[in-house]
Short mmCIF file of C-alpha atoms in Angstrom, two decimals:
data_model
loop_
_atom_site.label_atom_id
_atom_site.label_comp_id
_atom_site.label_asym_id
_atom_site.label_seq_id
_atom_site.Cartn_x
_atom_site.Cartn_y
_atom_site.Cartn_z
CA LYS W 1060 -5.48 15.90 13.26
CA PHE W 1061 -2.57 14.07 15.90
CA GLU W 1062 -5.40 13.42 18.67
CA ALA W 1063 -7.61 11.61 16.25
CA TYR W 1064 -4.40 9.79 14.66
CA ILE W 1065 -3.68 8.44 18.12
CA ALA W 1066 -7.60 7.86 18.80
CA TYR W 1067 -7.80 5.59 16.06
CA SER W 1068 -4.61 3.97 16.08
CA LEU W 1069 -5.84 2.33 19.65
CA MET W 1070 -9.11 1.50 18.56
CA LEU W 1071 -7.76 -0.20 15.56
CA THR W 1072 -4.80 -2.00 17.22
CA GLY W 1073 -6.55 -2.78 20.13
CA PHE W 1074 -9.98 -3.92 19.09
CA VAL W 1075 -10.27 -4.35 15.23
CA TYR W 1076 -7.13 -6.08 14.50
CA PRO W 1077 -7.31 -8.68 17.18
CA VAL W 1078 -10.96 -9.77 16.38
CA VAL W 1079 -9.75 -10.27 12.54
CA VAL W 1080 -6.14 -11.99 13.90
CA HIS W 1081 -7.95 -14.03 15.97
CA SER W 1082 -10.94 -15.35 13.61
CA ILE W 1083 -8.10 -16.23 10.55
CA TRP W 1084 -5.11 -17.02 12.45
CA SER W 1085 -5.99 -18.47 15.89
CA SER W 1086 -6.41 -22.44 16.21
CA SER W 1087 -9.76 -21.59 17.44
CA GLY W 1088 -11.08 -19.24 14.99
CA PHE W 1089 -14.08 -19.77 13.17
CA LEU W 1090 -12.24 -19.17 9.79
CA SER W 1091 -8.76 -20.60 10.82
CA ALA W 1092 -7.22 -23.20 8.49
CA PHE W 1093 -4.91 -24.21 11.77
CA THR W 1094 -7.91 -25.71 13.28
CA ASP W 1095 -8.69 -29.26 13.43
CA ASP W 1096 -10.29 -31.00 10.08
CA GLU W 1097 -13.90 -31.42 11.36
CA ASN W 1098 -13.84 -27.88 12.69
CA LYS W 1099 -12.72 -26.07 9.68
CA PHE W 1100 -15.00 -23.85 7.95
CA LEU W 1101 -16.41 -25.41 4.71
CA GLY W 1102 -13.64 -28.23 5.20
CA SER W 1103 -10.99 -25.73 4.82
CA GLY W 1104 -10.53 -22.29 6.52
CA MET W 1105 -8.91 -19.43 4.98
CA ILE W 1106 -5.60 -19.48 3.98
CA ASP W 1107 -4.08 -16.02 4.48
CA PHE W 1108 -0.29 -17.14 5.25
CA ALA W 1109 1.28 -13.72 6.00
CA GLY W 1110 -1.90 -11.12 5.85
CA SER W 1111 -3.01 -9.94 2.97
CA GLY W 1112 -6.50 -9.41 4.38
CA VAL W 1113 -5.56 -9.86 7.79
CA VAL W 1114 -3.11 -6.95 7.92
CA HIS W 1115 -3.03 -5.07 4.65
CA MET W 1116 -7.05 -5.18 4.02
CA THR W 1117 -8.11 -4.28 7.27
CA GLY W 1118 -5.83 -1.33 7.26
CA GLY W 1119 -6.91 -0.30 3.40
CA ILE W 1120 -10.87 -0.51 4.58
CA THR W 1121 -10.18 1.39 7.50
CA ALA W 1122 -7.82 4.15 5.37
CA LEU W 1123 -11.32 3.94 3.17
CA ILE W 1124 -13.44 4.92 5.59
CA ALA W 1125 -11.22 7.75 6.90
CA ALA W 1126 -10.88 9.50 3.80
CA LYS W 1127 -14.50 9.35 2.94
CA ILE W 1128 -15.42 10.75 6.14
CA LEU W 1129 -12.49 13.28 6.15
CA GLY W 1130 -12.82 14.53 2.58
CA PRO W 1131 -10.37 16.12 0.41
CA ARG W 1132 -7.63 18.42 0.82
CA ILE W 1133 -8.71 21.95 -0.03
CA GLY W 1134 -8.00 22.50 -3.81
CA ARG W 1135 -7.81 18.63 -4.68
CA PHE W 1136 -11.23 18.36 -6.53
CA TYR W 1137 -12.97 21.65 -5.43
CA ASP W 1138 -11.98 25.46 -5.33
CA ALA W 1139 -12.09 28.08 -2.46
CA ASP W 1140 -15.78 28.49 -3.10
CA GLY W 1141 -16.78 24.83 -3.00
CA ASN W 1142 -17.16 24.76 -6.74
CA GLU W 1143 -16.03 21.35 -8.68
CA LEU W 1144 -12.56 21.70 -10.41
CA PRO W 1145 -12.64 20.67 -14.09
CA GLU W 1146 -9.90 18.23 -13.46
CA PRO W 1147 -8.59 17.09 -10.41
CA VAL W 1148 -5.26 18.97 -8.88
CA SER W 1149 -2.42 16.55 -8.13
CA PHE W 1150 0.01 17.51 -5.57
CA PRO W 1151 3.53 16.32 -6.51
CA PRO W 1152 5.76 14.75 -3.71
CA HIS W 1153 8.57 16.69 -2.13
CA SER W 1154 10.71 13.82 -3.33
CA VAL W 1155 10.54 11.06 -5.72
CA ALA W 1156 14.40 9.86 -4.33
CA LEU W 1157 12.93 9.26 -1.01
CA GLN W 1158 9.91 7.43 -2.49
CA VAL W 1159 11.85 5.26 -4.50
CA LEU W 1160 14.00 4.65 -1.57
CA GLY W 1161 10.79 3.80 1.03
CA THR W 1162 9.67 1.64 -1.53
CA PHE W 1163 13.01 -0.52 -1.61
CA ILE W 1164 13.00 -0.49 2.37
CA LEU W 1165 9.57 -2.09 2.30
CA TRP W 1166 10.81 -4.47 -0.45
CA VAL W 1167 13.35 -5.73 1.66
CA GLY W 1168 11.09 -5.87 4.76
CA TRP W 1169 8.95 -8.30 3.17
CA TYR W 1170 11.51 -10.86 3.22
CA GLY W 1171 10.77 -10.97 6.82
CA PHE W 1172 7.16 -10.28 6.60
CA ASN W 1173 6.24 -13.41 4.28
CA PRO W 1174 9.12 -15.70 4.76
CA GLY W 1175 9.14 -14.74 8.25
CA SER W 1176 5.46 -15.81 8.78
CA THR W 1177 6.57 -19.83 8.69
CA LEU W 1178 7.51 -18.89 12.53
CA GLY W 1179 10.55 -21.18 12.64
CA ILE W 1180 13.12 -22.31 10.12
CA SER W 1181 14.71 -25.64 11.64
CA PRO W 1182 11.68 -27.95 11.70
CA ALA W 1183 11.57 -30.42 8.84
CA GLY W 1184 9.50 -28.53 5.64
CA TYR W 1185 9.71 -25.32 7.16
CA ALA W 1186 12.96 -24.01 5.41
CA ASP W 1187 11.28 -25.07 1.86
CA VAL W 1188 8.18 -23.02 2.74
CA ALA W 1189 10.38 -20.08 3.52
CA ALA W 1190 12.63 -20.65 0.31
CA LEU W 1191 9.20 -20.67 -1.86
CA CYS W 1192 7.88 -17.32 0.32
CA ALA W 1193 10.77 -15.42 -0.77
CA VAL W 1194 10.87 -16.27 -4.64
CA THR W 1195 7.24 -15.84 -4.93
CA THR W 1196 7.34 -12.35 -3.15
CA THR W 1197 10.30 -11.34 -5.15
CA LEU W 1198 8.38 -12.45 -8.66
CA ALA W 1199 5.43 -10.90 -7.68
CA ALA W 1200 6.79 -7.64 -6.55
CA ALA W 1201 8.80 -7.61 -9.73
CA ALA W 1202 5.87 -8.22 -11.96
CA GLY W 1203 3.30 -5.73 -10.17
CA SER W 1204 5.95 -3.07 -10.73
CA VAL W 1205 6.22 -3.61 -14.40
CA SER W 1206 2.85 -4.27 -14.83
CA ALA W 1207 1.59 -0.60 -13.08
CA MET W 1208 4.09 1.34 -14.94
CA PHE W 1209 3.60 -0.14 -18.54
CA THR W 1210 -0.04 -0.24 -18.29
CA ASP W 1211 0.13 3.14 -17.25
CA MET W 1212 2.45 4.45 -20.14
CA VAL W 1213 0.08 2.98 -22.61
CA MET W 1214 -3.07 4.33 -21.36
CA THR W 1215 -1.06 7.81 -21.00
CA ARG W 1216 -0.02 7.58 -24.83
CA LYS W 1217 -3.62 6.69 -25.69
CA ALA W 1218 -4.89 9.58 -24.14
CA THR W 1219 -2.15 12.43 -24.79
CA GLY W 1220 0.19 10.94 -27.53
CA GLU W 1221 3.20 11.44 -24.85
CA THR W 1222 5.00 8.36 -24.08
CA MET W 1223 5.96 8.93 -20.48
CA TYR W 1224 6.95 6.09 -17.55
CA ASP W 1225 5.53 7.48 -14.18
CA ILE W 1226 8.18 6.54 -11.09
CA THR W 1227 5.05 6.59 -8.73
CA MET W 1228 3.04 3.97 -10.51
CA CYS W 1229 6.45 1.60 -10.81
CA MET W 1230 6.86 2.10 -7.02
CA ASN W 1231 3.01 1.77 -6.01
CA GLY W 1232 3.08 -1.58 -8.42
CA ALA W 1233 5.57 -3.05 -6.82
CA LEU W 1234 4.08 -2.38 -3.21
CA SER W 1235 1.05 -3.91 -4.96
CA GLY W 1236 2.62 -7.07 -5.77
CA LEU W 1237 4.01 -7.52 -2.49
CA VAL W 1238 0.74 -7.05 -1.00
CA GLY W 1239 -0.95 -9.03 -3.66
CA ILE W 1240 1.32 -12.10 -2.77
CA THR W 1241 1.18 -12.17 0.79
CA ALA W 1242 -1.87 -14.07 1.70
CA GLY W 1243 -0.63 -17.23 -0.86
CA CYS W 1244 3.13 -16.72 -0.98
CA SER W 1245 3.78 -20.55 0.78
CA VAL W 1246 1.15 -22.22 -1.40
CA CYS W 1247 1.41 -20.91 -4.87
CA GLU W 1248 4.09 -21.91 -7.67
CA PRO W 1249 6.46 -19.32 -8.88
CA TRP W 1250 4.62 -18.84 -12.33
CA ALA W 1251 1.55 -17.87 -10.33
CA ALA W 1252 3.13 -15.42 -8.48
CA LEU W 1253 4.19 -13.78 -11.63
CA VAL W 1254 0.39 -13.59 -12.52
CA ILE W 1255 -0.90 -12.30 -9.09
CA GLY W 1256 1.68 -9.34 -9.47
CA ILE W 1257 0.73 -8.67 -13.13
CA VAL W 1258 -2.76 -8.70 -12.10
CA ALA W 1259 -1.80 -6.66 -8.86
CA GLY W 1260 -0.61 -3.84 -10.94
CA TRP W 1261 -3.94 -3.33 -12.94
CA VAL W 1262 -5.97 -4.00 -9.60
CA TYR W 1263 -3.81 -0.76 -8.49
CA ILE W 1264 -4.49 1.21 -11.29
CA PHE W 1265 -8.10 0.52 -11.35
CA TRP W 1266 -8.75 1.77 -7.65
CA SER W 1267 -6.83 4.33 -8.24
CA ASN W 1268 -8.66 5.71 -11.12
CA LEU W 1269 -11.83 4.86 -9.25
CA LEU W 1270 -11.12 6.77 -6.03
CA VAL W 1271 -10.77 10.23 -8.36
CA LYS W 1272 -13.77 9.29 -10.17
CA LEU W 1273 -15.65 9.00 -6.34
CA LYS W 1274 -13.76 12.26 -5.36
CA ILE W 1275 -12.43 10.41 -2.55
CA ASP W 1276 -8.88 11.67 -1.94
CA ASP W 1277 -5.86 9.24 -1.11
CA ALA W 1278 -2.65 11.17 -0.96
CA VAL W 1279 -0.35 8.62 -1.29
CA ASP W 1280 -2.66 5.56 -2.94
CA ALA W 1281 -2.79 3.58 0.42
CA ILE W 1282 -6.22 2.41 -0.18
CA PRO W 1283 -5.69 0.78 -4.05
CA VAL W 1284 -2.19 -0.77 -2.68
CA HIS W 1285 -3.67 -2.54 0.37
CA PHE W 1286 -7.32 -2.79 0.21
CA GLY W 1287 -7.69 -3.45 -3.56
CA ASN W 1288 -4.85 -5.75 -3.64
CA GLY W 1289 -5.76 -7.21 0.12
CA MET W 1290 -8.55 -8.31 -1.44
CA TRP W 1291 -6.87 -9.65 -4.72
CA GLY W 1292 -4.72 -11.49 -2.65
CA CYS W 1293 -7.24 -13.46 -1.16
CA ILE W 1294 -8.95 -14.05 -3.95
CA ALA W 1295 -5.86 -15.46 -5.91
CA THR W 1296 -4.99 -17.55 -3.08
CA GLY W 1297 -8.24 -19.50 -3.59
CA LEU W 1298 -7.61 -19.45 -7.75
CA PHE W 1299 -4.03 -20.59 -7.31
CA ALA W 1300 -2.90 -21.90 -4.36
CA SER W 1301 -1.18 -25.42 -5.36
CA PRO W 1302 -2.18 -28.88 -4.17
CA GLY W 1303 1.32 -30.27 -2.83
CA LEU W 1304 2.24 -27.03 -1.49
CA VAL W 1305 -1.00 -26.42 0.39
CA ASP W 1306 -0.56 -29.91 1.68
CA ASN W 1307 3.27 -28.78 2.79
CA ALA W 1308 2.24 -25.59 4.44
CA TYR W 1309 -1.59 -26.56 5.61
CA GLY W 1310 -2.58 -30.09 5.25
CA THR W 1311 -5.99 -29.29 4.24
CA PRO W 1312 -7.19 -30.85 0.97
CA ASN W 1313 -9.04 -27.85 -0.59
CA TYR W 1314 -6.97 -26.22 -3.07
CA GLY W 1315 -7.17 -23.43 -5.73
CA TRP W 1316 -10.38 -23.26 -8.14
CA PHE W 1317 -8.10 -23.86 -11.04
CA TYR W 1318 -6.13 -26.71 -9.75
CA ASN W 1319 -9.88 -28.52 -8.53
CA TRP W 1320 -11.26 -27.69 -12.16
CA GLY W 1321 -8.41 -28.86 -13.92
CA MET W 1322 -8.97 -32.09 -11.80
CA GLY W 1323 -12.19 -32.49 -13.31
CA ASN W 1324 -14.37 -31.73 -9.55
CA GLY W 1325 -14.56 -28.45 -9.98
CA THR W 1326 -14.89 -27.64 -6.07
CA GLY W 1327 -14.69 -24.23 -5.14
CA LYS W 1328 -14.38 -24.51 -1.21
CA LEU W 1329 -11.20 -22.87 -0.66
CA LEU W 1330 -12.05 -19.89 -2.73
CA ALA W 1331 -15.65 -19.65 -0.97
CA VAL W 1332 -13.90 -19.30 2.02
CA GLU W 1333 -11.34 -16.71 1.06
CA ILE W 1334 -14.30 -14.59 -0.19
CA ILE W 1335 -16.16 -15.00 2.76
CA GLY W 1336 -13.08 -13.84 4.63
CA VAL W 1337 -12.92 -10.88 2.74
CA LEU W 1338 -16.39 -9.99 3.28
CA PHE W 1339 -15.95 -10.77 6.86
CA ILE W 1340 -13.10 -8.24 7.24
CA ILE W 1341 -15.31 -5.88 5.35
CA GLY W 1342 -17.84 -6.06 7.73
CA TRP W 1343 -16.53 -6.12 10.91
CA VAL W 1344 -14.06 -3.09 10.51
CA GLY W 1345 -17.21 -1.23 8.71
CA LEU W 1346 -19.24 -2.23 11.88
CA ILE W 1347 -16.66 -0.42 14.28
CA MET W 1348 -14.77 2.16 12.14
CA ILE W 1349 -17.55 4.15 10.49
CA PRO W 1350 -19.41 4.88 13.96
CA TYR W 1351 -16.27 5.73 15.29
CA PHE W 1352 -15.05 8.05 12.64
CA MET W 1353 -18.02 9.78 12.59
CA LEU W 1354 -17.77 10.11 16.14
CA LEU W 1355 -14.38 11.73 15.87
CA ASN W 1356 -15.89 13.89 13.04
CA ALA W 1357 -19.01 15.21 14.82
CA MET W 1358 -16.67 16.21 18.20
CA GLY W 1359 -13.94 18.16 15.97
CA LEU W 1360 -11.47 15.85 16.45
CA PHE W 1361 -10.82 14.64 13.15
CA ARG W 1362 -9.80 17.42 10.71
CA VAL W 1363 -7.85 20.38 11.45
CA ASP W 1364 -9.15 23.72 10.27
CA ALA W 1365 -8.81 25.45 6.86
CA LEU W 1366 -5.91 27.41 8.02
CA GLU W 1367 -3.95 25.19 9.53
CA GLU W 1368 -4.09 22.81 6.39
CA GLU W 1369 -3.15 25.89 4.45
CA VAL W 1370 0.12 26.67 6.35
CA GLY W 1371 0.81 22.71 6.42
CA LEU W 1372 0.45 20.21 9.35
CA ASP W 1373 4.49 20.01 9.33
CA ILE W 1374 4.24 24.00 10.85
CA SER W 1375 0.88 24.02 12.29
CA HIS W 1376 1.32 20.91 14.62
CA HIS W 1377 5.02 19.82 14.53
CA LYS W 1378 7.22 23.12 15.23
CA GLY W 1379 8.45 23.49 11.63
CA ALA W 1380 8.49 22.54 7.99
CA ALA W 1381 10.12 19.24 7.42
CA TYR W 1382 11.86 20.68 4.44
CA ASP W 1383 13.76 24.02 5.17
CA LEU W 1384 13.37 25.69 1.74
CA SER W 1385 13.87 29.59 2.60
CA GLY W 1386 18.00 29.54 2.01
CA PRO W 1387 19.99 32.45 3.21
CA SER W 1388 18.39 36.25 3.56
CA GLU W 1389 18.99 38.92 1.14
CA ASP W 1390 21.03 40.60 3.54
CA VAL W 1391 23.24 37.51 3.97
CA LYS W 1392 23.41 37.35 0.22
CA GLU W 1393 24.63 40.48 -0.50
CA LYS W 1394 27.49 40.44 1.97
CA TYR W 1395 28.54 37.38 0.52
CA GLU W 1396 28.69 39.09 -3.17
CA ILE W 1397 30.48 41.92 -1.83
CA SER W 1398 32.90 39.73 0.17
CA THR W 1399 33.35 37.62 -3.33
CA SER W 1400 34.02 40.66 -5.03
CA GLN W 1401 37.02 42.04 -3.31
CA ARG W 1402 38.80 38.88 -3.63
CA LYS W 1403 41.66 38.47 -5.99
CA LEU W 1404 42.70 35.27 -7.63
CA VAL W 1405 45.83 34.94 -8.00
CA VAL W 1406 47.07 32.17 -10.87
CA PRO W 1407 50.80 31.31 -10.36
CA ALA W 1408 52.82 31.11 -13.63
CA ASP W 1409 53.85 28.15 -15.11
CA ASP W 1410 57.69 27.67 -15.99
CA GLY W 1411 57.22 28.30 -19.51
CA GLU W 1412 55.64 31.93 -18.81
CA GLU W 1413 58.43 32.63 -16.42
CA ASN W 1414 61.36 31.53 -19.03
CA ALA W 1415 59.33 33.95 -21.67
#
């Protein structure tokens, strides 16, 4: 229901997000990498430059909780009598063209989201950080797009013998790569961004298939993109954060575990902080939003009734369909056919015909 949307938006933005943001981004947050060295958690603090965890994962776990409590759409996993269907029913999008357009709008917006998180460009070193963010953002998005689409193609060919390229996989793979690189866009080398993007495509496919098996209905696959790859983005930062780039952006002595392992010390402090940050976000959001959504559901404010769902929320809640596919009435069609049948098409003769 629209009332539920307003209610949970107020709770999420007014109470849930501020605690996560303060804990990880504030100079006084207990997980922050911006505190004084002696106060940094495990001597490092959590690196989440533009919000794989703070922004995307927080919203993604909220969506997961909501989808589970709300239940699937009518006809998705069960028939009208509540019997389980042999195969889940897919609801095709209204317009793949608009889906592609929306994806590219988001992609372009990410150049404000990631490079813009430097919060400045003129101080010394800021331009270098912003430029690196733009490069890693582009590479991860492209890699995620290709990874998801071709992996799905291989899986489909193996299952059916048919070779098909799913545009939805391509678009959501790009968004997955964008979410996955958001935490480490300022501290990962370009080659690492490619690896992060490739894995992000696989993470998306894994979570998308898992939700179907668990019969959790995610209409636009927001949970795999934002929750699954929000987690991956934080963990990937703990693995791939480059020493020189971390020094440049944060000044912390802890780097990605792969680099520490390559230096022979095996220290995994940054990776440990990233995992703790992921667990903190899951715990805090779950603690607040699970009882909140259950309360909305118990009060009858969460889900529309079955008839309204069958008609569609555009009509039942928003005064008309988003797409007018009715066409002209039969009476108008008949009048038009009569009108065209009475017209006479006069084709002027060319010079040759007149002379003949």
